[in-house]
mmCIF file of C-alpha atoms in Angstrom:
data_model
loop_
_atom_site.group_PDB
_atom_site.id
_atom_site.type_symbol
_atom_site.label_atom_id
_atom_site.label_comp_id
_atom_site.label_asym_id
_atom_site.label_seq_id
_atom_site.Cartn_x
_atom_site.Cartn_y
_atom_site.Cartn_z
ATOM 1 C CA UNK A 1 -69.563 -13.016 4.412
ATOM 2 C CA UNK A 2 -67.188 -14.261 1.486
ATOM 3 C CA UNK A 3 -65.615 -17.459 2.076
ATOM 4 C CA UNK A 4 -62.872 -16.957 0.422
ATOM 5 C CA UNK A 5 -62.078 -13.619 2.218
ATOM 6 C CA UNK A 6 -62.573 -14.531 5.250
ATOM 7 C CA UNK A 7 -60.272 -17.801 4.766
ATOM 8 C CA UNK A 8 -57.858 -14.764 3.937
ATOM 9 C CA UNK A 9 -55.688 -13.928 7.203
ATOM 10 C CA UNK A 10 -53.387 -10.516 7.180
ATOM 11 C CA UNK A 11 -49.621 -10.997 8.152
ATOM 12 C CA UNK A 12 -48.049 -8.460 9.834
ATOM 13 C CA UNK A 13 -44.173 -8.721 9.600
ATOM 14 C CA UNK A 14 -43.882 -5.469 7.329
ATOM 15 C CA UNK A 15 -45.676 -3.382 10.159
ATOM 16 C CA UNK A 16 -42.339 -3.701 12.174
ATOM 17 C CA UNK A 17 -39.900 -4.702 9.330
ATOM 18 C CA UNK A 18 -38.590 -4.173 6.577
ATOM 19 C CA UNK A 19 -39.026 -7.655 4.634
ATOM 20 C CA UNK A 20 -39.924 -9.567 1.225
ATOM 21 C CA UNK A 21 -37.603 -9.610 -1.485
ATOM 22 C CA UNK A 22 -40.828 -7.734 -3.433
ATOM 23 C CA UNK A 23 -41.041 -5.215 -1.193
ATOM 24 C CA UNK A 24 -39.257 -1.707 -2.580
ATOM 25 C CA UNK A 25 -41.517 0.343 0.039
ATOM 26 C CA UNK A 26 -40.152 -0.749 3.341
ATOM 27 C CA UNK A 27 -41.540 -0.773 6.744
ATOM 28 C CA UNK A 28 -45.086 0.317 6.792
ATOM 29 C CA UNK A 29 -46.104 3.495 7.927
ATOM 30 C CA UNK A 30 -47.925 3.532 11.051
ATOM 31 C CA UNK A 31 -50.945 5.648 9.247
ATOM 32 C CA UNK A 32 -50.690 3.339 6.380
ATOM 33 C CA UNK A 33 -51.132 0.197 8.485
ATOM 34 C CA UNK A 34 -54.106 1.867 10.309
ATOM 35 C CA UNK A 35 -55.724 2.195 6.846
ATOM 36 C CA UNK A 36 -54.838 -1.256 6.283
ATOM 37 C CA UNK A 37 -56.488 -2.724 9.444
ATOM 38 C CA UNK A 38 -59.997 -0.633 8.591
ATOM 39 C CA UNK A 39 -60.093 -2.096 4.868
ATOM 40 C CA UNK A 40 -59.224 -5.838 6.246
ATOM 41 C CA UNK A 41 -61.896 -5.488 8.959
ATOM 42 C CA UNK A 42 -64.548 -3.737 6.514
ATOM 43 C CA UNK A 43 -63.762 -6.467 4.207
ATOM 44 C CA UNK A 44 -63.930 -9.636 6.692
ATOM 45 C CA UNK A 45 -61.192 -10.486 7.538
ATOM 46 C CA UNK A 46 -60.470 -11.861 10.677
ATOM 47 C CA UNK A 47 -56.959 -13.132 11.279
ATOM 48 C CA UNK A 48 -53.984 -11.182 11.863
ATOM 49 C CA UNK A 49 -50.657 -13.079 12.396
ATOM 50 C CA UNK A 50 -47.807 -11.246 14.223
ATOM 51 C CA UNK A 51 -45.014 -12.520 16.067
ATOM 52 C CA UNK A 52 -42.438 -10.630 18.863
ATOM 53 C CA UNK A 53 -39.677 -11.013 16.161
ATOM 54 C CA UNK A 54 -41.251 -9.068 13.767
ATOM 55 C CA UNK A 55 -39.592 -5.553 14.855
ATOM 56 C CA UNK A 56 -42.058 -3.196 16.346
ATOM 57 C CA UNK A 57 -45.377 -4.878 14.831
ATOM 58 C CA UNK A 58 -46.681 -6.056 17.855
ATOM 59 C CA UNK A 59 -46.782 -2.378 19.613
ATOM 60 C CA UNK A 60 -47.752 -1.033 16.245
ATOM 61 C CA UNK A 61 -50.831 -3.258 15.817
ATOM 62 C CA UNK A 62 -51.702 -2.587 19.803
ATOM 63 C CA UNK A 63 -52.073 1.619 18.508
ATOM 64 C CA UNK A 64 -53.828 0.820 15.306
ATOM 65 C CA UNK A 65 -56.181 -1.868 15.813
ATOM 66 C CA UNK A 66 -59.976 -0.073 15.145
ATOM 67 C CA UNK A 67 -61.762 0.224 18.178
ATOM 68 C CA UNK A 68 -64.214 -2.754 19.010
ATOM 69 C CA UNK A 69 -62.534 -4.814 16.218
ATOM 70 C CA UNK A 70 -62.806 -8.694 16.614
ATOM 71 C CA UNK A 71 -59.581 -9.841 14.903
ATOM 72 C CA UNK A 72 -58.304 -12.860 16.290
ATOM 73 C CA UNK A 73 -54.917 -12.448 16.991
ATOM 74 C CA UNK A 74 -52.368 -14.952 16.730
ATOM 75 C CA UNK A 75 -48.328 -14.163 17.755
ATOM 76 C CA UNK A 76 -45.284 -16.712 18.225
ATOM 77 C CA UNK A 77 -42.270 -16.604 20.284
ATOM 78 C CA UNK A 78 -38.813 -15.961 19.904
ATOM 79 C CA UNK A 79 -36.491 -18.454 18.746
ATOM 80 C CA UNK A 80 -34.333 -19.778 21.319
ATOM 81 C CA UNK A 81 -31.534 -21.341 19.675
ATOM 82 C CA UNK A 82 -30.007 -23.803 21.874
ATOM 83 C CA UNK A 83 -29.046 -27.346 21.555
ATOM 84 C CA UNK A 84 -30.856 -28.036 25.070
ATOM 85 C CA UNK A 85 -33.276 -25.804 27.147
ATOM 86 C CA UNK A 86 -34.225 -25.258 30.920
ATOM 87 C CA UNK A 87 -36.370 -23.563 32.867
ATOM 88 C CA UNK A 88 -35.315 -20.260 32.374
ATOM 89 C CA UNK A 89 -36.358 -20.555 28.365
ATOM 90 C CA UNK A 90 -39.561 -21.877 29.223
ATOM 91 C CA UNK A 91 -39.674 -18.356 31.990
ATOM 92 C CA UNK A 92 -38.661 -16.089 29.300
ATOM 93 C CA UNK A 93 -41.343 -17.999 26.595
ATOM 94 C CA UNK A 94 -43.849 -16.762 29.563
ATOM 95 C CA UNK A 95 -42.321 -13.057 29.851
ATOM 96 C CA UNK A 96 -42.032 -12.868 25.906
ATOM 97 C CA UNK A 97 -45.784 -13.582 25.665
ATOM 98 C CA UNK A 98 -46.826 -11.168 28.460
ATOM 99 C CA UNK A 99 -44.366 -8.197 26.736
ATOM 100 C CA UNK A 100 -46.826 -9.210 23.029
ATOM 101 C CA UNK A 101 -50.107 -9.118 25.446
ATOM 102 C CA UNK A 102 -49.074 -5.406 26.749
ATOM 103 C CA UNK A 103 -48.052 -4.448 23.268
ATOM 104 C CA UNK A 104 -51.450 -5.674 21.493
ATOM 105 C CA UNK A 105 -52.978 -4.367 24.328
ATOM 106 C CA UNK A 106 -54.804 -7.482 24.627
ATOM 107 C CA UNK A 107 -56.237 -9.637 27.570
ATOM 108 C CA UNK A 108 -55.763 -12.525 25.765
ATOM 109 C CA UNK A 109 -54.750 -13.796 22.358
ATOM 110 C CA UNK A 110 -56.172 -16.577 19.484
ATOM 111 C CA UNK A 111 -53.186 -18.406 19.078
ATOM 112 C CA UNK A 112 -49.573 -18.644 20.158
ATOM 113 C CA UNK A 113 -47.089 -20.522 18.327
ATOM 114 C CA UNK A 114 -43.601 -22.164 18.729
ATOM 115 C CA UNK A 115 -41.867 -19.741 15.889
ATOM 116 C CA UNK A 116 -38.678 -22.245 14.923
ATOM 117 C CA UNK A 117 -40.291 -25.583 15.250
ATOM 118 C CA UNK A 118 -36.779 -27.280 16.254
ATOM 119 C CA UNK A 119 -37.185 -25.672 19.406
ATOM 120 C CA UNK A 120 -39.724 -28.210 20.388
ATOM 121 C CA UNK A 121 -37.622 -30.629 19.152
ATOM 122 C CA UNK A 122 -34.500 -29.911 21.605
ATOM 123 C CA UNK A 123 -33.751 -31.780 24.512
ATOM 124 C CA UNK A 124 -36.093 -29.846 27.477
ATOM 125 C CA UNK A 125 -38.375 -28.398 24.324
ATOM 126 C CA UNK A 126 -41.465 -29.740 26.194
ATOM 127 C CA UNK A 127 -40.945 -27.346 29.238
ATOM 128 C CA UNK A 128 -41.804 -24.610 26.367
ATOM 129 C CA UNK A 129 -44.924 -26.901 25.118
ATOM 130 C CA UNK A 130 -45.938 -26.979 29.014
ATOM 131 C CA UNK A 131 -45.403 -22.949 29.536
ATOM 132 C CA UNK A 132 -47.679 -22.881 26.227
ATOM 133 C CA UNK A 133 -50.286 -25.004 27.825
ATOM 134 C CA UNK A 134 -50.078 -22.824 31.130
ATOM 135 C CA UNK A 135 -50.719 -20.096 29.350
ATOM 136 C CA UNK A 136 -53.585 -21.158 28.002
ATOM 137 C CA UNK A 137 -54.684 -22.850 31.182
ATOM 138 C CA UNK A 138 -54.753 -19.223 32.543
ATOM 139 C CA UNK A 139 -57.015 -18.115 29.634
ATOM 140 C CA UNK A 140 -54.254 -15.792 28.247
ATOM 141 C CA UNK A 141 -54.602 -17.917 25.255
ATOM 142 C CA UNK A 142 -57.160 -19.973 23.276
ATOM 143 C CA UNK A 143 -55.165 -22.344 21.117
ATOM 144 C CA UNK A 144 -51.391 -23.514 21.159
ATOM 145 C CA UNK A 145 -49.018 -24.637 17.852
ATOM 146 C CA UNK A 146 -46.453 -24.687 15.883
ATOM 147 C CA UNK A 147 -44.671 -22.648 12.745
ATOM 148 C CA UNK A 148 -42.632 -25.321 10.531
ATOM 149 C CA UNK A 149 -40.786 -25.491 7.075
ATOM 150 C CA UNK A 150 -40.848 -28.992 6.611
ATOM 151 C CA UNK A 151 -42.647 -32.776 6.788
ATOM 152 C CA UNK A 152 -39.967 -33.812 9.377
ATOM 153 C CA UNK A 153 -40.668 -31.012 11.851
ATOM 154 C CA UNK A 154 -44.311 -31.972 10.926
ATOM 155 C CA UNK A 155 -43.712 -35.504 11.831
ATOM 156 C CA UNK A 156 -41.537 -35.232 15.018
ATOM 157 C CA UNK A 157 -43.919 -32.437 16.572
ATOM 158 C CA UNK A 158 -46.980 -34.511 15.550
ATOM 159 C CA UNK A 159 -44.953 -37.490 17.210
ATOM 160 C CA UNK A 160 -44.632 -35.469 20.731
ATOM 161 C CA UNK A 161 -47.448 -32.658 20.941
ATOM 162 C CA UNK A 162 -50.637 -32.540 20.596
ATOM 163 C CA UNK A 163 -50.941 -29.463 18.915
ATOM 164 C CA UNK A 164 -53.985 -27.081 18.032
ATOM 165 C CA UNK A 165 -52.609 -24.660 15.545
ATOM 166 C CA UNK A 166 -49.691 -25.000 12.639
ATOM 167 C CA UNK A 167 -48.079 -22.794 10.134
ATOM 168 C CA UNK A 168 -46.822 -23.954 6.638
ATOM 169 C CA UNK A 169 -45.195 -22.904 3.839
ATOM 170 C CA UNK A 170 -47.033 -23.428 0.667
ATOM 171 C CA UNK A 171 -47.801 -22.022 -2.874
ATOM 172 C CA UNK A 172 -48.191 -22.934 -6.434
ATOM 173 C CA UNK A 173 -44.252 -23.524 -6.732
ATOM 174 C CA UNK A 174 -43.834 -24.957 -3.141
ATOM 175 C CA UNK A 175 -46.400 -28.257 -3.006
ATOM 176 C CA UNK A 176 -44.511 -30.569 -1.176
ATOM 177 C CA UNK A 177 -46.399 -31.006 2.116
ATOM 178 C CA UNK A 178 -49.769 -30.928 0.191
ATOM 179 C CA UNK A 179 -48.284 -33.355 -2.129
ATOM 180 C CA UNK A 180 -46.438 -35.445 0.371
ATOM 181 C CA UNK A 181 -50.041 -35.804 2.709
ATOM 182 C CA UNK A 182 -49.183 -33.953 5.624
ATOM 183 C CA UNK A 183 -51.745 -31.279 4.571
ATOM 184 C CA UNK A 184 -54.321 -33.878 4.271
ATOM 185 C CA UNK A 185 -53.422 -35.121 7.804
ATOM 186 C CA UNK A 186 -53.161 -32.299 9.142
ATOM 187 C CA UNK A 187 -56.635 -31.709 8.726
ATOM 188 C CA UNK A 188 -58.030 -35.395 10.120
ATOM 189 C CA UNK A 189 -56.324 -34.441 13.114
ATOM 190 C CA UNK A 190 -58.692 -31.770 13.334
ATOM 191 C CA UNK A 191 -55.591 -29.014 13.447
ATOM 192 C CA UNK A 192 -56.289 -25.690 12.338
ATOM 193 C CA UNK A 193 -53.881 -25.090 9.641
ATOM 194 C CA UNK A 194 -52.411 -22.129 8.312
ATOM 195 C CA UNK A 195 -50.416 -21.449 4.640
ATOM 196 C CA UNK A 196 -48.133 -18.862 4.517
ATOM 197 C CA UNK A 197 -45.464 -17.217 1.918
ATOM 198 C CA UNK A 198 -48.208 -17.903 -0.723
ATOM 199 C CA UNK A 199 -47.036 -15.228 -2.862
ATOM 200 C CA UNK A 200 -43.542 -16.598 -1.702
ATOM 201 C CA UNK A 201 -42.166 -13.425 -0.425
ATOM 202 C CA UNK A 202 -43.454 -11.905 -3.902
ATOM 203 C CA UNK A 203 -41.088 -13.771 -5.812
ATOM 204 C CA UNK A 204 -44.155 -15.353 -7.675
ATOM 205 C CA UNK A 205 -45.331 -11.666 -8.989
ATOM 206 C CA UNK A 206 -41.763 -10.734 -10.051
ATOM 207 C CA UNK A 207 -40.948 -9.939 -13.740
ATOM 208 C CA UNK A 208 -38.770 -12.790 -14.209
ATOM 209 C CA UNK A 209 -36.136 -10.412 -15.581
ATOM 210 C CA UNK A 210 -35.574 -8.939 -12.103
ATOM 211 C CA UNK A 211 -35.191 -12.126 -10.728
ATOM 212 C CA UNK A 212 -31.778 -11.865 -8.416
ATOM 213 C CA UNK A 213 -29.205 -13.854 -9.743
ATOM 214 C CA UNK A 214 -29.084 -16.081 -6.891
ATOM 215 C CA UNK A 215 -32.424 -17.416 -7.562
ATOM 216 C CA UNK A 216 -32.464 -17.560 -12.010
ATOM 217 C CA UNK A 217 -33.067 -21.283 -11.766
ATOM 218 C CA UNK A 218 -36.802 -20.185 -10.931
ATOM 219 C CA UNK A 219 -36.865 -17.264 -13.650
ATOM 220 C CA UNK A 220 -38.063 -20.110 -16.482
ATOM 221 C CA UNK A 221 -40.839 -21.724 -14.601
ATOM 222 C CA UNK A 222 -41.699 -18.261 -13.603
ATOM 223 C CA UNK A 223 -41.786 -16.872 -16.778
ATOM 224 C CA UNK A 224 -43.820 -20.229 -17.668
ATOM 225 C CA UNK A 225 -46.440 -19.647 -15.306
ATOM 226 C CA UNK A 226 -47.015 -16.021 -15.743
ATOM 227 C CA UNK A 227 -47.704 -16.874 -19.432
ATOM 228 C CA UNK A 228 -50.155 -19.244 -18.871
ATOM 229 C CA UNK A 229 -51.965 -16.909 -16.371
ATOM 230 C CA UNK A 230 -52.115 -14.314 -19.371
ATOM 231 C CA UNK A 231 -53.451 -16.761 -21.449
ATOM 232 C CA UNK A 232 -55.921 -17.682 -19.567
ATOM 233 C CA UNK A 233 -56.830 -14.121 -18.480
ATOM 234 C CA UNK A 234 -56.168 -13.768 -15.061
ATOM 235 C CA UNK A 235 -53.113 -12.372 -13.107
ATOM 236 C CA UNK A 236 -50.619 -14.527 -11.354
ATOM 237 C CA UNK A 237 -52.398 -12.375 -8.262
ATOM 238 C CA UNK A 238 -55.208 -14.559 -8.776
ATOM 239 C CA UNK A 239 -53.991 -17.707 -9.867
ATOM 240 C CA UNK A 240 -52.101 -17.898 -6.381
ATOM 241 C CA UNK A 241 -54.758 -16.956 -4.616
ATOM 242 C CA UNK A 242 -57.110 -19.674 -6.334
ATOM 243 C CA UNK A 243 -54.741 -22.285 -5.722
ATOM 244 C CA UNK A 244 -53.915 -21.566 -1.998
ATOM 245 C CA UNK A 245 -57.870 -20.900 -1.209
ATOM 246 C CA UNK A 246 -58.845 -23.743 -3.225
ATOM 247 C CA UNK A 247 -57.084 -26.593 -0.561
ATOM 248 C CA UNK A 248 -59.889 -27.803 1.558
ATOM 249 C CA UNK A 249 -57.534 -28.526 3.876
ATOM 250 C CA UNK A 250 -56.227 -25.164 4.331
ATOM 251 C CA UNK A 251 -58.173 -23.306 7.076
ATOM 252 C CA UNK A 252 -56.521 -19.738 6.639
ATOM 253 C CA UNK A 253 -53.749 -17.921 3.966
ATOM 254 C CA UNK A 254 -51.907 -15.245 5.199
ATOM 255 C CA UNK A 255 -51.111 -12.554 3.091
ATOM 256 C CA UNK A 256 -48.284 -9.514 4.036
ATOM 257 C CA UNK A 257 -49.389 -6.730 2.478
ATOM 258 C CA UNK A 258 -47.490 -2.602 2.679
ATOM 259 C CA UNK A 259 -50.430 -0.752 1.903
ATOM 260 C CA UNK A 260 -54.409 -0.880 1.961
ATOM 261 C CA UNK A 261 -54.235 -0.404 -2.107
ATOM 262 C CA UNK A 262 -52.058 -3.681 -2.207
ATOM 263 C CA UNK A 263 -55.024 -5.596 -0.239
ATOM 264 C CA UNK A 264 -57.816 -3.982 -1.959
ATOM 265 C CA UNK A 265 -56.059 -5.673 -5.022
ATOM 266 C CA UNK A 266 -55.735 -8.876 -2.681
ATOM 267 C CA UNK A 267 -59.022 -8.769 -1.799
ATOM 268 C CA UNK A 268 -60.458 -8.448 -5.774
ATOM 269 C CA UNK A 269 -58.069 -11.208 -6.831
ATOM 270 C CA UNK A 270 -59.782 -13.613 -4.402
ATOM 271 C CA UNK A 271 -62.955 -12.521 -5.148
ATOM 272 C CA UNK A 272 -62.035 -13.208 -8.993
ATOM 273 C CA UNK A 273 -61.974 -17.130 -8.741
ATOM 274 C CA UNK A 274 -60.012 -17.378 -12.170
ATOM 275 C CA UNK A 275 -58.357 -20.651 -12.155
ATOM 276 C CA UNK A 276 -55.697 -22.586 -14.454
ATOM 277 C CA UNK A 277 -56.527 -26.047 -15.767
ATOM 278 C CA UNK A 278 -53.668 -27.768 -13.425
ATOM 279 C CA UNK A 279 -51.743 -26.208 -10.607
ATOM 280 C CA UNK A 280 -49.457 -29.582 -10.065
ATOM 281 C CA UNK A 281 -47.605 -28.686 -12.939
ATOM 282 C CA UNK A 282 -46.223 -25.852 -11.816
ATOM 283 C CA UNK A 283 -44.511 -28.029 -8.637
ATOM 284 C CA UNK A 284 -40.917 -26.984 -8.041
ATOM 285 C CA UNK A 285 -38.205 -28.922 -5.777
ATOM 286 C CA UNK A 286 -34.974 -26.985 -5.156
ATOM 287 C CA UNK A 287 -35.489 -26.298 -1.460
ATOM 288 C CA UNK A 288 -32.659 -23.356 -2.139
ATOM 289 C CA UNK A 289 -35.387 -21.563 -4.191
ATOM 290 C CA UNK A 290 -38.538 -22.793 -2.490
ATOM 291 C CA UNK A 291 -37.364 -21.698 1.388
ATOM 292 C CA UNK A 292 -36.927 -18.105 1.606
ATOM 293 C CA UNK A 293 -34.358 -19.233 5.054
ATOM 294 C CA UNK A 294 -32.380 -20.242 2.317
ATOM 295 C CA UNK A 295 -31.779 -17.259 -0.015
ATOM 296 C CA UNK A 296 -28.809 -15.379 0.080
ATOM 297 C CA UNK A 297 -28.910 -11.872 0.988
#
């Protein structure tokens, strides 16, 4: 099996939404995503990431997943926001998770993670750590984490839980927690650790002329970085998926895709292993371009 592709993990939020400020096609068809699921499995891929806030993936996945497949699937919970939690959050943590089992159709799942880190962080957040670890107790569950933005939701979790799994955002633009060490910490902690919005939402394979006008500070980097991809004959495609699958540290990328033709073109850019000479330049910093939570609508 291909390293590379099989360090490639399939997100899942467009089966049940309609998301990515790329995407023109909307919510995946239901036929589409069964195509989809076929060409990631043929290929090697493993890991599909869903989560119960992601519309109607979760039920979609439980009709389309091939028969016999071995994906590992890995789902995360609502977000609770509250300034303190009880018991009855922790309860409806354990009733969310059962609702995503009977949807996947599953006995048990890979991984469940907190979805809004600062849940943990709340006063009475460590009843939902303790549901988590029930859970797994039970065997519903192999491995329990976290989904962050940040290093100081990195820090604070790492400072209270000892967590199996974590979710982070990073990408040629967005370097800070690989810069910063958390990445590399991560990793001697012996956490499996996951990098997501590599492609940030798509924004990085935009024609910087139809960048939104919210978000033109990035059109001139943008523009910078596509050009050096063409000079050096790849395809920004490729160049982000050579950075992202060239950290050690990173066990798994997920990529959303809307059909199986944009992850056969996924799958060849991996395969392709064009690089640029160095990806720090590229480093940006405004957290109102670099954090999709932050983007107006």
């Amino acid at each position: 099996m291909d390293a590379r592709i099989s360090k490639l993990g399939l997100g899942t939020v467009q089966f049940g939404l309609h998301y990515g400020i790329a995407n023109r096609e909307g919510k995946t068809s239901e036929e589409e995503v069964g195509r989809i699921l076929n060409f990631a499995q043929n290929a090697g891929i493993r890991i599909l990431d869903t989560a119960s806030l992601y519309g109607n993936s979760e039920e979609v996945l439980g009709r389309t997943l091939p028969p016999g497949s071995d994906f590992q699937l890995i789902t995360k919970t609502g977000h609770f926001k509250k300034e303190r939690l009880d018991a009855a959050d922790a309860q409806l943590l354990r009733e969310t998770f059962q609702r995503s089992l009977s949807s996947l159709r599953a006995p048990q799942l890979y991984g469940l993670m907190i979805h809004h880190a600062d849940d943990l962080l709340v006063p009475g957040g460590e009843g939902l750590y303790q549901a988590m670890l029930d859970l797994k107790s039970a065997g519903k569950v192999q491995k329990i984490g976290v989904s962050v933005y940040h290093a100081g939701q990195i820090d604070a979790v790492l400072d209270r839980f000892p967590i199996e799994l974590i979710q982070l955002p990073l990408n040629v633009f967005d370097q800070r927690l690989l810069a910063s060490g958390h990445v590399r910490e991560l990793k001697q902690r012996g956490i499996e650790t996951y990098a997501r919005s590599i492609f940030l939402q798509g924004l990085l394979l935009m024609n910087p002329e139809e960048i939104p006008a919210h978000l033109t500070s990035v059109s001139r980097p943008l523009a910078a970085f596509q050009a050096d991809c063409a000079r050096a004959g790849t395809t920004p495609l490729a160049a982000c998926l050579d950075y992202i699958l060239s950290v050690k540290e990173i066990d798994h990328a997920v990529v959303g895709v809307c059909s199986e033709g944009e992850l056969q073109g996924i799958v060849r850019a991996a395969h392709d292993g064009a690089r640029l000479s160095d990806y720090a330049t590229y480093a940006q910093h405004d957290e109102n371009v670099l954090n999709p939570a932050k983007w107006k609508k």
